PDB file of C-alpha atoms and ligand atoms in Angstrom:
ATOM      1  CA  UNK A  88     -31.568-104.277  90.383  1.00  0.00           C
ATOM      2  CA  UNK A  89     -32.912-102.579  93.520  1.00  0.00           C
ATOM      3  CA  UNK A  90     -34.378-104.734  96.301  1.00  0.00           C
ATOM      4  CA  UNK A  91     -35.933-101.747  98.066  1.00  0.00           C
ATOM      5  CA  UNK A  92     -39.752-101.433  97.838  1.00  0.00           C
ATOM      6  CA  UNK A  93     -40.685 -98.026  96.364  1.00  0.00           C
ATOM      7  CA  UNK A  94     -42.711 -96.987  99.459  1.00  0.00           C
ATOM      8  CA  UNK A  95     -39.670 -97.410 101.713  1.00  0.00           C
ATOM      9  CA  UNK A  96     -38.552 -93.849 100.963  1.00  0.00           C
ATOM     10  CA  UNK A  97     -41.021 -92.463 103.552  1.00  0.00           C
ATOM     11  CA  UNK A  98     -39.699 -91.741 107.053  1.00  0.00           C
ATOM     12  CA  UNK A  99     -40.644 -94.665 109.295  1.00  0.00           C
ATOM     13  CA  UNK A 100     -42.738 -93.706 112.315  1.00  0.00           C
ATOM     14  CA  UNK A 101     -44.436 -95.646 115.102  1.00  0.00           C
ATOM     15  CA  UNK A 102     -47.949 -95.246 113.560  1.00  0.00           C
ATOM     16  CA  UNK A 103     -46.549 -96.562 110.249  1.00  0.00           C
ATOM     17  CA  UNK A 104     -45.286 -99.703 112.038  1.00  0.00           C
ATOM     18  CA  UNK A 105     -48.805-100.214 113.461  1.00  0.00           C
ATOM     19  CA  UNK A 106     -50.251 -99.888 109.948  1.00  0.00           C
ATOM     20  CA  UNK A 107     -47.736-102.392 108.544  1.00  0.00           C
ATOM     21  CA  UNK A 108     -48.702-104.908 111.243  1.00  0.00           C
ATOM     22  CA  UNK A 109     -52.360-104.642 110.129  1.00  0.00           C
ATOM     23  CA  UNK A 110     -51.338-104.996 106.463  1.00  0.00           C
ATOM     24  CA  UNK A 111     -49.122-108.001 107.267  1.00  0.00           C
ATOM     25  CA  UNK A 112     -46.054-106.218 105.904  1.00  0.00           C
ATOM     26  CA  UNK A 113     -42.854-107.606 107.407  1.00  0.00           C
ATOM     27  CA  UNK A 114     -40.265-105.223 108.755  1.00  0.00           C
ATOM     28  CA  UNK A 115     -36.485-105.402 108.805  1.00  0.00           C
ATOM     29  CA  UNK A 116     -34.436-104.095 111.716  1.00  0.00           C
ATOM     30  CA  UNK A 117     -30.683-104.131 112.173  1.00  0.00           C
ATOM     31  CA  UNK A 118     -28.231-102.615 114.588  1.00  0.00           C
ATOM     32  CA  UNK A 119     -26.150 -99.507 113.924  1.00  0.00           C
ATOM     33  CA  UNK A 120     -23.373 -98.419 116.253  1.00  0.00           C
ATOM     34  CA  UNK A 121     -21.632 -95.672 114.285  1.00  0.00           C
ATOM     35  CA  UNK A 122     -21.957 -93.386 111.276  1.00  0.00           C
ATOM     36  CA  UNK A 123     -20.650 -96.023 108.836  1.00  0.00           C
ATOM     37  CA  UNK A 124     -23.180 -98.718 109.750  1.00  0.00           C
ATOM     38  CA  UNK A 125     -25.988 -96.131 109.951  1.00  0.00           C
ATOM     39  CA  UNK A 126     -25.115 -94.676 106.522  1.00  0.00           C
ATOM     40  CA  UNK A 127     -25.221 -98.140 104.961  1.00  0.00           C
ATOM     41  CA  UNK A 128     -28.328 -99.453 106.729  1.00  0.00           C
ATOM     42  CA  UNK A 129     -30.562 -96.381 107.118  1.00  0.00           C
ATOM     43  CA  UNK A 130     -31.909 -96.295 103.544  1.00  0.00           C
ATOM     44  CA  UNK A 131     -32.360-100.079 103.410  1.00  0.00           C
ATOM     45  CA  UNK A 132     -34.096-101.157 106.629  1.00  0.00           C
ATOM     46  CA  UNK A 133     -37.116 -99.970 108.633  1.00  0.00           C
ATOM     47  CA  UNK A 134     -35.667 -99.763 112.145  1.00  0.00           C
ATOM     48  CA  UNK A 135     -32.126 -99.015 113.308  1.00  0.00           C
ATOM     49  CA  UNK A 136     -31.288-100.226 116.798  1.00  0.00           C
ATOM     50  CA  UNK A 137     -28.362 -98.801 118.713  1.00  0.00           C
ATOM     51  CA  UNK A 138     -28.170-102.064 120.624  1.00  0.00           C
ATOM     52  CA  UNK A 139     -26.277-102.631 123.843  1.00  0.00           C
ATOM     53  CA  UNK A 140     -24.757-105.474 121.800  1.00  0.00           C
ATOM     54  CA  UNK A 141     -22.282-102.691 120.950  1.00  0.00           C
ATOM     55  CA  UNK A 142     -20.531-104.009 124.057  1.00  0.00           C
ATOM     56  CA  UNK A 143     -19.700-107.438 122.645  1.00  0.00           C
ATOM     57  CA  UNK A 144     -19.704-106.521 118.940  1.00  0.00           C
ATOM     58  CA  UNK A 145     -17.574-103.342 119.015  1.00  0.00           C
ATOM     59  CA  UNK A 146     -16.084-102.842 122.464  1.00  0.00           C
ATOM     60  CA  UNK A 147     -14.632-106.297 123.073  1.00  0.00           C
ATOM     61  CA  UNK A 148     -16.754-106.948 126.185  1.00  0.00           C
ATOM     62  CA  UNK A 149     -17.789-110.465 127.131  1.00  0.00           C
ATOM     63  CA  UNK A 150     -21.476-109.546 127.499  1.00  0.00           C
ATOM     64  CA  UNK A 151     -23.745-106.494 127.641  1.00  0.00           C
ATOM     65  CA  UNK A 152     -23.739-106.054 131.432  1.00  0.00           C
ATOM     66  CA  UNK A 153     -20.881-103.498 131.600  1.00  0.00           C
ATOM     67  CA  UNK A 154     -22.424-101.268 128.897  1.00  0.00           C
ATOM     68  CA  UNK A 155     -23.182 -97.850 130.401  1.00  0.00           C
ATOM     69  CA  UNK A 156     -25.434 -94.892 129.559  1.00  0.00           C
ATOM     70  CA  UNK A 157     -22.306 -92.950 128.546  1.00  0.00           C
ATOM     71  CA  UNK A 158     -21.216 -95.650 126.066  1.00  0.00           C
ATOM     72  CA  UNK A 159     -24.726 -95.904 124.614  1.00  0.00           C
ATOM     73  CA  UNK A 160     -25.048 -92.116 124.303  1.00  0.00           C
ATOM     74  CA  UNK A 161     -21.729 -91.863 122.451  1.00  0.00           C
ATOM     75  CA  UNK A 162     -22.837 -94.439 119.843  1.00  0.00           C
ATOM     76  CA  UNK A 163     -26.420 -93.146 119.648  1.00  0.00           C
ATOM     77  CA  UNK A 164     -25.207 -89.619 118.825  1.00  0.00           C
ATOM     78  CA  UNK A 165     -23.085 -90.928 115.934  1.00  0.00           C
ATOM     79  CA  UNK A 166     -26.039 -92.865 114.492  1.00  0.00           C
ATOM     80  CA  UNK A 167     -28.525 -90.016 115.078  1.00  0.00           C
ATOM     81  CA  UNK A 168     -26.305 -87.598 113.127  1.00  0.00           C
ATOM     82  CA  UNK A 169     -26.376 -89.966 110.147  1.00  0.00           C
ATOM     83  CA  UNK A 170     -29.870 -91.471 110.043  1.00  0.00           C
ATOM     84  CA  UNK A 171     -32.549 -89.942 107.794  1.00  0.00           C
ATOM     85  CA  UNK A 172     -35.440 -92.360 107.390  1.00  0.00           C
ATOM     86  CA  UNK A 173     -35.395 -95.480 109.580  1.00  0.00           C
ATOM     87  CA  UNK A 174     -36.999 -95.401 113.018  1.00  0.00           C
ATOM     88  CA  UNK A 175     -34.169 -95.028 115.540  1.00  0.00           C
ATOM     89  CA  UNK A 176     -34.392 -97.116 118.721  1.00  0.00           C
ATOM     90  CA  UNK A 177     -31.851 -96.939 121.560  1.00  0.00           C
ATOM     91  CA  UNK A 178     -31.313 -99.828 123.962  1.00  0.00           C
ATOM     92  CA  UNK A 179     -31.588 -99.058 127.663  1.00  0.00           C
ATOM     93  CA  UNK A 180     -28.449-100.613 129.207  1.00  0.00           C
ATOM     94  CA  UNK A 181     -28.356-102.748 132.357  1.00  0.00           C
ATOM     95  CA  UNK A 182     -29.295-100.767 135.505  1.00  0.00           C
ATOM     96  CA  UNK A 183     -30.555 -97.765 133.536  1.00  0.00           C
ATOM     97  CA  UNK A 184     -34.238 -98.731 134.047  1.00  0.00           C
ATOM     98  CA  UNK A 185     -34.213-100.641 137.323  1.00  0.00           C
ATOM     99  CA  UNK A 186     -33.641 -98.147 140.121  1.00  0.00           C
ATOM    100  CA  UNK A 187     -36.586 -95.746 140.085  1.00  0.00           C
ATOM    101  CA  UNK A 188     -39.143 -94.306 137.676  1.00  0.00           C
ATOM    102  CA  UNK A 189     -37.400 -90.921 137.883  1.00  0.00           C
ATOM    103  CA  UNK A 190     -34.008 -92.369 136.951  1.00  0.00           C
ATOM    104  CA  UNK A 191     -35.569 -94.451 134.156  1.00  0.00           C
ATOM    105  CA  UNK A 192     -37.415 -91.455 132.688  1.00  0.00           C
ATOM    106  CA  UNK A 193     -34.297 -89.273 132.848  1.00  0.00           C
ATOM    107  CA  UNK A 194     -32.190 -91.938 131.099  1.00  0.00           C
ATOM    108  CA  UNK A 195     -34.764 -92.736 128.405  1.00  0.00           C
ATOM    109  CA  UNK A 196     -35.634 -89.052 127.912  1.00  0.00           C
ATOM    110  CA  UNK A 197     -31.918 -88.339 127.482  1.00  0.00           C
ATOM    111  CA  UNK A 198     -31.828 -90.824 124.599  1.00  0.00           C
ATOM    112  CA  UNK A 199     -34.759 -89.046 122.922  1.00  0.00           C
ATOM    113  CA  UNK A 200     -32.948 -85.723 123.388  1.00  0.00           C
ATOM    114  CA  UNK A 201     -29.920 -87.277 121.638  1.00  0.00           C
ATOM    115  CA  UNK A 202     -32.009 -88.214 118.587  1.00  0.00           C
ATOM    116  CA  UNK A 203     -33.644 -91.580 119.338  1.00  0.00           C
ATOM    117  CA  UNK A 204     -37.323 -92.030 118.425  1.00  0.00           C
ATOM    118  CA  UNK A 205     -37.865 -94.748 121.024  1.00  0.00           C
ATOM    119  CA  UNK A 206     -36.125 -96.886 123.615  1.00  0.00           C
ATOM    120  CA  UNK A 207     -35.988-100.654 124.018  1.00  0.00           C
ATOM    121  CA  UNK A 208     -35.785-102.403 127.340  1.00  0.00           C
ATOM    122  CA  UNK A 209     -35.523-106.047 128.360  1.00  0.00           C
ATOM    123  CA  UNK A 210     -37.909-107.934 130.632  1.00  0.00           C
ATOM    124  CA  UNK A 211     -41.510-108.929 131.263  1.00  0.00           C
ATOM    125  CA  UNK A 212     -44.102-108.257 133.978  1.00  0.00           C
ATOM    126  CA  UNK A 213     -41.436-106.946 136.388  1.00  0.00           C
ATOM    127  CA  UNK A 214     -40.761-104.014 134.039  1.00  0.00           C
ATOM    128  CA  UNK A 215     -44.381-102.994 133.459  1.00  0.00           C
ATOM    129  CA  UNK A 216     -44.314-100.221 136.067  1.00  0.00           C
ATOM    130  CA  UNK A 217     -41.279 -98.555 134.441  1.00  0.00           C
ATOM    131  CA  UNK A 218     -42.747 -98.992 130.951  1.00  0.00           C
ATOM    132  CA  UNK A 219     -45.969 -97.282 132.037  1.00  0.00           C
ATOM    133  CA  UNK A 220     -43.955 -94.417 133.548  1.00  0.00           C
ATOM    134  CA  UNK A 221     -42.084 -93.930 130.254  1.00  0.00           C
ATOM    135  CA  UNK A 222     -45.197 -94.136 128.082  1.00  0.00           C
ATOM    136  CA  UNK A 223     -46.881 -91.569 130.378  1.00  0.00           C
ATOM    137  CA  UNK A 224     -43.995 -89.213 129.527  1.00  0.00           C
ATOM    138  CA  UNK A 225     -44.515 -89.736 125.756  1.00  0.00           C
ATOM    139  CA  UNK A 226     -41.443 -91.938 125.509  1.00  0.00           C
ATOM    140  CA  UNK A 227     -42.166 -94.811 123.074  1.00  0.00           C
ATOM    141  CA  UNK A 228     -41.017 -98.212 124.338  1.00  0.00           C
ATOM    142  CA  UNK A 229     -40.123-101.408 122.481  1.00  0.00           C
ATOM    143  CA  UNK A 230     -40.206-104.492 124.725  1.00  0.00           C
ATOM    144  CA  UNK A 231     -37.792-107.448 124.601  1.00  0.00           C
ATOM    145  CA  UNK A 232     -38.704-110.956 125.812  1.00  0.00           C
ATOM    146  CA  UNK A 233     -37.393-114.509 125.582  1.00  0.00           C
ATOM    147  CA  UNK A 234     -33.631-114.757 125.863  1.00  0.00           C
ATOM    148  CA  UNK A 235     -32.692-111.342 127.230  1.00  0.00           C
ATOM    149  CA  UNK A 236     -28.901-110.856 127.152  1.00  0.00           C
ATOM    150  CA  UNK A 237     -28.850-108.709 130.308  1.00  0.00           C
ATOM    151  CA  UNK A 238     -30.179-111.787 132.190  1.00  0.00           C
ATOM    152  CA  UNK A 239     -27.423-114.066 130.854  1.00  0.00           C
ATOM    153  CA  UNK A 240     -26.175-114.871 134.358  1.00  0.00           C
ATOM    154  CA  UNK A 241     -29.632-115.721 135.727  1.00  0.00           C
ATOM    155  CA  UNK A 242     -30.475-117.750 132.603  1.00  0.00           C
ATOM    156  CA  UNK A 243     -27.216-119.687 132.918  1.00  0.00           C
ATOM    157  CA  UNK A 244     -25.840-118.796 129.479  1.00  0.00           C
ATOM    158  CA  UNK A 245     -27.133-118.207 125.959  1.00  0.00           C
ATOM    159  CA  UNK A 246     -30.136-120.574 126.147  1.00  0.00           C
ATOM    160  CA  UNK A 247     -33.394-120.822 124.221  1.00  0.00           C
ATOM    161  CA  UNK A 248     -36.288-119.779 126.494  1.00  0.00           C
ATOM    162  CA  UNK A 249     -39.964-120.802 126.672  1.00  0.00           C
ATOM    163  CA  UNK A 250     -39.411-124.506 126.103  1.00  0.00           C
ATOM    164  CA  UNK A 251     -41.747-125.799 128.822  1.00  0.00           C
ATOM    165  CA  UNK A 252     -45.501-125.199 128.850  1.00  0.00           C
ATOM    166  CA  UNK A 253     -45.175-123.079 132.010  1.00  0.00           C
ATOM    167  CA  UNK A 254     -42.368-120.927 130.555  1.00  0.00           C
ATOM    168  CA  UNK A 255     -44.178-120.577 127.228  1.00  0.00           C
ATOM    169  CA  UNK A 256     -47.411-119.461 128.935  1.00  0.00           C
ATOM    170  CA  UNK A 257     -45.467-117.004 131.114  1.00  0.00           C
ATOM    171  CA  UNK A 258     -43.909-115.510 128.010  1.00  0.00           C
ATOM    172  CA  UNK A 259     -47.325-115.083 126.367  1.00  0.00           C
ATOM    173  CA  UNK A 260     -48.650-113.413 129.558  1.00  0.00           C
ATOM    174  CA  UNK A 261     -45.589-111.142 129.658  1.00  0.00           C
ATOM    175  CA  UNK A 262     -46.029-110.235 125.997  1.00  0.00           C
ATOM    176  CA  UNK A 263     -49.654-109.279 126.599  1.00  0.00           C
ATOM    177  CA  UNK A 264     -48.702-107.241 129.718  1.00  0.00           C
ATOM    178  CA  UNK A 265     -46.093-105.297 127.745  1.00  0.00           C
ATOM    179  CA  UNK A 266     -48.607-104.532 125.004  1.00  0.00           C
ATOM    180  CA  UNK A 267     -51.158-103.376 127.624  1.00  0.00           C
ATOM    181  CA  UNK A 268     -48.481-101.241 129.323  1.00  0.00           C
ATOM    182  CA  UNK A 269     -48.108 -99.367 126.033  1.00  0.00           C
ATOM    183  CA  UNK A 270     -45.166-100.961 124.165  1.00  0.00           C
ATOM    184  CA  UNK A 271     -45.422-100.234 120.434  1.00  0.00           C
ATOM    185  CA  UNK A 272     -43.458-103.351 119.383  1.00  0.00           C
ATOM    186  CA  UNK A 273     -41.805-106.365 120.939  1.00  0.00           C
ATOM    187  CA  UNK A 274     -38.510-108.126 120.250  1.00  0.00           C
ATOM    188  CA  UNK A 275     -38.746-111.898 120.742  1.00  0.00           C
ATOM    189  CA  UNK A 276     -35.311-113.440 121.088  1.00  0.00           C
ATOM    190  CA  UNK A 277     -34.262-117.088 121.309  1.00  0.00           C
ATOM    191  CA  UNK A 278     -37.642-118.806 121.630  1.00  0.00           C
ATOM    192  CA  UNK A 279     -39.309-121.680 119.729  1.00  0.00           C
ATOM    193  CA  UNK A 280     -40.871-120.655 116.416  1.00  0.00           C
ATOM    194  CA  UNK A 281     -44.343-121.906 117.431  1.00  0.00           C
ATOM    195  CA  UNK A 282     -44.339-119.723 120.548  1.00  0.00           C
ATOM    196  CA  UNK A 283     -43.302-116.627 118.576  1.00  0.00           C
ATOM    197  CA  UNK A 284     -46.039-117.412 116.028  1.00  0.00           C
ATOM    198  CA  UNK A 285     -48.665-117.610 118.812  1.00  0.00           C
ATOM    199  CA  UNK A 286     -47.515-114.292 120.299  1.00  0.00           C
ATOM    200  CA  UNK A 287     -47.526-112.667 116.871  1.00  0.00           C
ATOM    201  CA  UNK A 288     -51.059-113.785 115.977  1.00  0.00           C
ATOM    202  CA  UNK A 289     -52.525-112.739 119.327  1.00  0.00           C
ATOM    203  CA  UNK A 290     -50.834-109.353 119.787  1.00  0.00           C
ATOM    204  CA  UNK A 291     -51.933-106.181 118.013  1.00  0.00           C
ATOM    205  CA  UNK A 292     -48.374-104.764 118.106  1.00  0.00           C
ATOM    206  CA  UNK A 293     -45.607-105.992 115.763  1.00  0.00           C
ATOM    207  CA  UNK A 294     -43.233-108.685 116.989  1.00  0.00           C
ATOM    208  CA  UNK A 295     -39.631-108.628 115.799  1.00  0.00           C
ATOM    209  CA  UNK A 296     -37.851-111.949 115.983  1.00  0.00           C
ATOM    210  CA  UNK A 297     -34.253-112.973 116.420  1.00  0.00           C
ATOM    211  CA  UNK A 298     -33.859-116.703 116.748  1.00  0.00           C
ATOM    212  CA  UNK A 299     -37.669-116.864 117.003  1.00  0.00           C
ATOM    213  CA  UNK A 300     -38.635-118.414 113.664  1.00  0.00           C
ATOM    214  CA  UNK A 301     -40.249-117.006 110.529  1.00  0.00           C
ATOM    215  CA  UNK A 302     -43.735-115.998 111.758  1.00  0.00           C
ATOM    216  CA  UNK A 303     -42.863-112.743 113.551  1.00  0.00           C
ATOM    217  CA  UNK A 304     -43.982-109.412 112.066  1.00  0.00           C
ATOM    218  CA  UNK A 305     -40.337-108.653 111.340  1.00  0.00           C
ATOM    219  CA  UNK A 306     -36.780-109.792 111.967  1.00  0.00           C
ATOM    220  CA  UNK A 307     -33.753-108.221 113.604  1.00  0.00           C
ATOM    221  CA  UNK A 308     -30.151-109.265 113.127  1.00  0.00           C
ATOM    222  CA  UNK A 309     -26.979-107.567 114.285  1.00  0.00           C
ATOM    223  CA  UNK A 310     -25.418-105.589 111.381  1.00  0.00           C
ATOM    224  CA  UNK A 311     -22.068-107.364 111.770  1.00  0.00           C
ATOM    225  CA  UNK A 312     -23.800-110.778 111.626  1.00  0.00           C
ATOM    226  CA  UNK A 313     -25.737-109.944 108.426  1.00  0.00           C
ATOM    227  CA  UNK A 314     -22.500-108.886 106.754  1.00  0.00           C
ATOM    228  CA  UNK A 315     -20.288-111.648 108.151  1.00  0.00           C
ATOM    229  CA  UNK A 316     -18.090-109.154 109.998  1.00  0.00           C
ATOM    230  CA  UNK A 317     -17.824-111.243 113.152  1.00  0.00           C
ATOM    231  CA  UNK A 318     -15.307-114.016 113.668  1.00  0.00           C
ATOM    232  CA  UNK A 319     -15.833-117.318 115.413  1.00  0.00           C
ATOM    233  CA  UNK A 320     -19.013-119.177 116.380  1.00  0.00           C
ATOM    234  CA  UNK A 321     -22.123-118.189 114.396  1.00  0.00           C
ATOM    235  CA  UNK A 322     -25.423-118.890 116.178  1.00  0.00           C
ATOM    236  CA  UNK A 323     -27.952-121.082 114.295  1.00  0.00           C
ATOM    237  CA  UNK A 324     -30.282-118.115 113.656  1.00  0.00           C
ATOM    238  CA  UNK A 325     -27.654-116.031 111.802  1.00  0.00           C
ATOM    239  CA  UNK A 326     -27.616-115.946 108.022  1.00  0.00           C
ATOM    240  CA  UNK A 327     -24.663-113.932 106.692  1.00  0.00           C
ATOM    241  CA  UNK A 328     -25.247-112.231 103.319  1.00  0.00           C
ATOM    242  CA  UNK A 329     -21.571-111.420 102.825  1.00  0.00           C
ATOM    243  CA  UNK A 330     -18.307-112.696 104.216  1.00  0.00           C
ATOM    244  CA  UNK A 331     -17.255-109.216 105.277  1.00  0.00           C
ATOM    245  CA  UNK A 332     -14.505-110.330 107.641  1.00  0.00           C
ATOM    246  CA  UNK A 333     -12.795-112.331 104.888  1.00  0.00           C
ATOM    247  CA  UNK A 334     -13.246-109.531 102.323  1.00  0.00           C
ATOM    248  CA  UNK A 335     -11.546-107.031 104.645  1.00  0.00           C
ATOM    249  CA  UNK A 336      -8.877-109.542 105.652  1.00  0.00           C
ATOM    250  CA  UNK A 337      -8.073-109.932 101.944  1.00  0.00           C
ATOM    251  CA  UNK A 338      -8.072-106.181 101.166  1.00  0.00           C
ATOM    252  CA  UNK A 339      -5.931-104.854 104.015  1.00  0.00           C
ATOM    253  CA  UNK A 340      -2.774-106.932 103.352  1.00  0.00           C
ATOM    254  CA  UNK A 341      -2.913-105.965  99.669  1.00  0.00           C
ATOM    255  CA  UNK A 342      -2.751-102.298 100.724  1.00  0.00           C
ATOM    256  CA  UNK A 343       0.044-103.019 103.229  1.00  0.00           C
ATOM    257  CA  UNK A 344       1.996-104.890 100.526  1.00  0.00           C
ATOM    258  CA  UNK A 345       1.640-101.931  98.121  1.00  0.00           C
ATOM    259  CA  UNK A 346       2.932 -99.591 100.866  1.00  0.00           C
ATOM    260  CA  UNK A 347       5.895-101.871 101.514  1.00  0.00           C
ATOM    261  CA  UNK A 348       6.866-102.278  97.852  1.00  0.00           C
ATOM    262  CA  UNK A 349       6.401 -98.538  97.113  1.00  0.00           C
ATOM    263  CA  UNK A 350       3.514 -98.924  94.638  1.00  0.00           C
ATOM    264  CA  UNK A 351       1.142 -96.988  96.927  1.00  0.00           C
ATOM    265  CA  UNK A 352       0.537 -94.093  96.596  1.00  0.00           C
ATOM    266  CA  UNK A 353       0.885 -93.582  92.833  1.00  0.00           C
ATOM    267  CA  UNK A 354       1.072 -90.229  91.026  1.00  0.00           C
ATOM    268  CA  UNK A 355      -2.732 -90.128  90.722  1.00  0.00           C
ATOM    269  CA  UNK A 356      -3.057 -90.509  94.487  1.00  0.00           C
ATOM    270  CA  UNK A 357      -0.592 -87.669  95.202  1.00  0.00           C
ATOM    271  CA  UNK A 358      -0.788 -83.841  95.087  1.00  0.00           C
ATOM    272  CA  UNK A 359       1.590 -81.952  92.740  1.00  0.00           C
ATOM    273  CA  UNK A 360       3.247 -78.538  93.178  1.00  0.00           C
ATOM    274  CA  UNK A 361       3.004 -75.916  90.397  1.00  0.00           C
ATOM    275  CA  UNK A 362       6.132 -76.020  88.163  1.00  0.00           C
ATOM    276  CA  UNK A 363       7.807 -72.808  89.526  1.00  0.00           C
ATOM    277  CA  UNK A 364       7.484 -73.961  93.165  1.00  0.00           C
ATOM    278  CA  UNK A 365       9.040 -77.278  92.167  1.00  0.00           C
ATOM    279  CA  UNK A 366      12.173 -75.460  90.929  1.00  0.00           C
ATOM    280  CA  UNK A 367      12.383 -73.356  94.110  1.00  0.00           C
ATOM    281  CA  UNK A 368      12.297 -76.318  96.457  1.00  0.00           C
ATOM    282  CA  UNK A 369      14.786 -78.232  94.285  1.00  0.00           C
ATOM    283  CA  UNK A 370      17.321 -75.343  94.738  1.00  0.00           C
ATOM    284  CA  UNK A 371      16.754 -75.195  98.547  1.00  0.00           C
ATOM    285  CA  UNK A 372      19.468 -76.468 100.898  1.00  0.00           C
ATOM    286  CA  UNK A 373      19.273 -76.646 104.699  1.00  0.00           C
ATOM    287  CA  UNK A 374      20.650 -73.478 106.324  1.00  0.00           C
ATOM    288  CA  UNK A 375      21.707 -75.360 109.444  1.00  0.00           C
ATOM    289  CA  UNK A 376      21.081 -74.475 113.092  1.00  0.00           C
ATOM    290  CA  UNK A 377      20.902 -70.719 113.857  1.00  0.00           C
TER     291      UNK A 377
HETATM  292  O1  KIV B 129     -28.564-105.253 121.516  1.00  0.00           O
HETATM  293  C1  KIV B 129     -29.038-105.820 120.512  1.00  0.00           C
HETATM  294  O2  KIV B 129     -28.400-105.902 119.454  1.00  0.00           O
HETATM  295  C2  KIV B 129     -30.370-106.388 120.628  1.00  0.00           C
HETATM  296  C3  KIV B 129     -30.903-107.138 119.448  1.00  0.00           C
HETATM  297  C4  KIV B 129     -30.188-108.386 119.214  1.00  0.00           C
HETATM  298  C5  KIV B 129     -32.362-107.343 119.539  1.00  0.00           C
HETATM  299  O3  KIV B 129     -30.992-106.251 121.628  1.00  0.00           O
END
């Protein structure tokens, strides 16, 4: 049985997301870092994010801070070649939107030229000037508030944000500033559910939660988390719908065992010569060095 609503076949655009917010339709967003994840997720979700989480998820980095424009571009191009219907958002990596408006526009514009529909960048009021500069250049921007992984050092680790009245009010002010600066949607990460609910009911743009409770306009989870492809600690907000790591760990040794005992490949998995060529090569003997 298909779990895909019939109307999901239309190409997802920014105006469509605005319409869905008004209709109260929830949206699903996941990450894609390569052609395989994009091919699987593109027909099934509304937004694909080439997240800078590629750093920890795929590149073995400890956090997202070392992720560069070059790394992001490499992964974005693979996803852009594969995606057909989901809105494609590319994450602006650390230091790619901090230095000057010109540098920020060039970096974000480069992502659009590589096939992204929009960019996402982390931060609140401090980033409003850069967001306005991008929106003025027709570059759609998704905001990202709450726990922002590029601030992991300042925040002192992976910690839930907005837990005091002052922090919660600052987050609501930031959310409103980002909407007024022209963001078309907002990721809310690692904040109390009640705070995300308040932001969602007061903003006109969709909110997309991760560790932000059930009341957001949509949810985002890293592709590898949804499919259980990561190993080790699973944050509280992750629900895995498959145990992908275990499935692959079970499959690969079965293949290796078949290789070792000679049962792979079989005749059906091999190419055969025509009969007359077979006789010719059977008669052949090495002529030795000339
Ligand atoms: O990089 C990423 O994957 C993200 C999401 C978790 C929102 O920013």
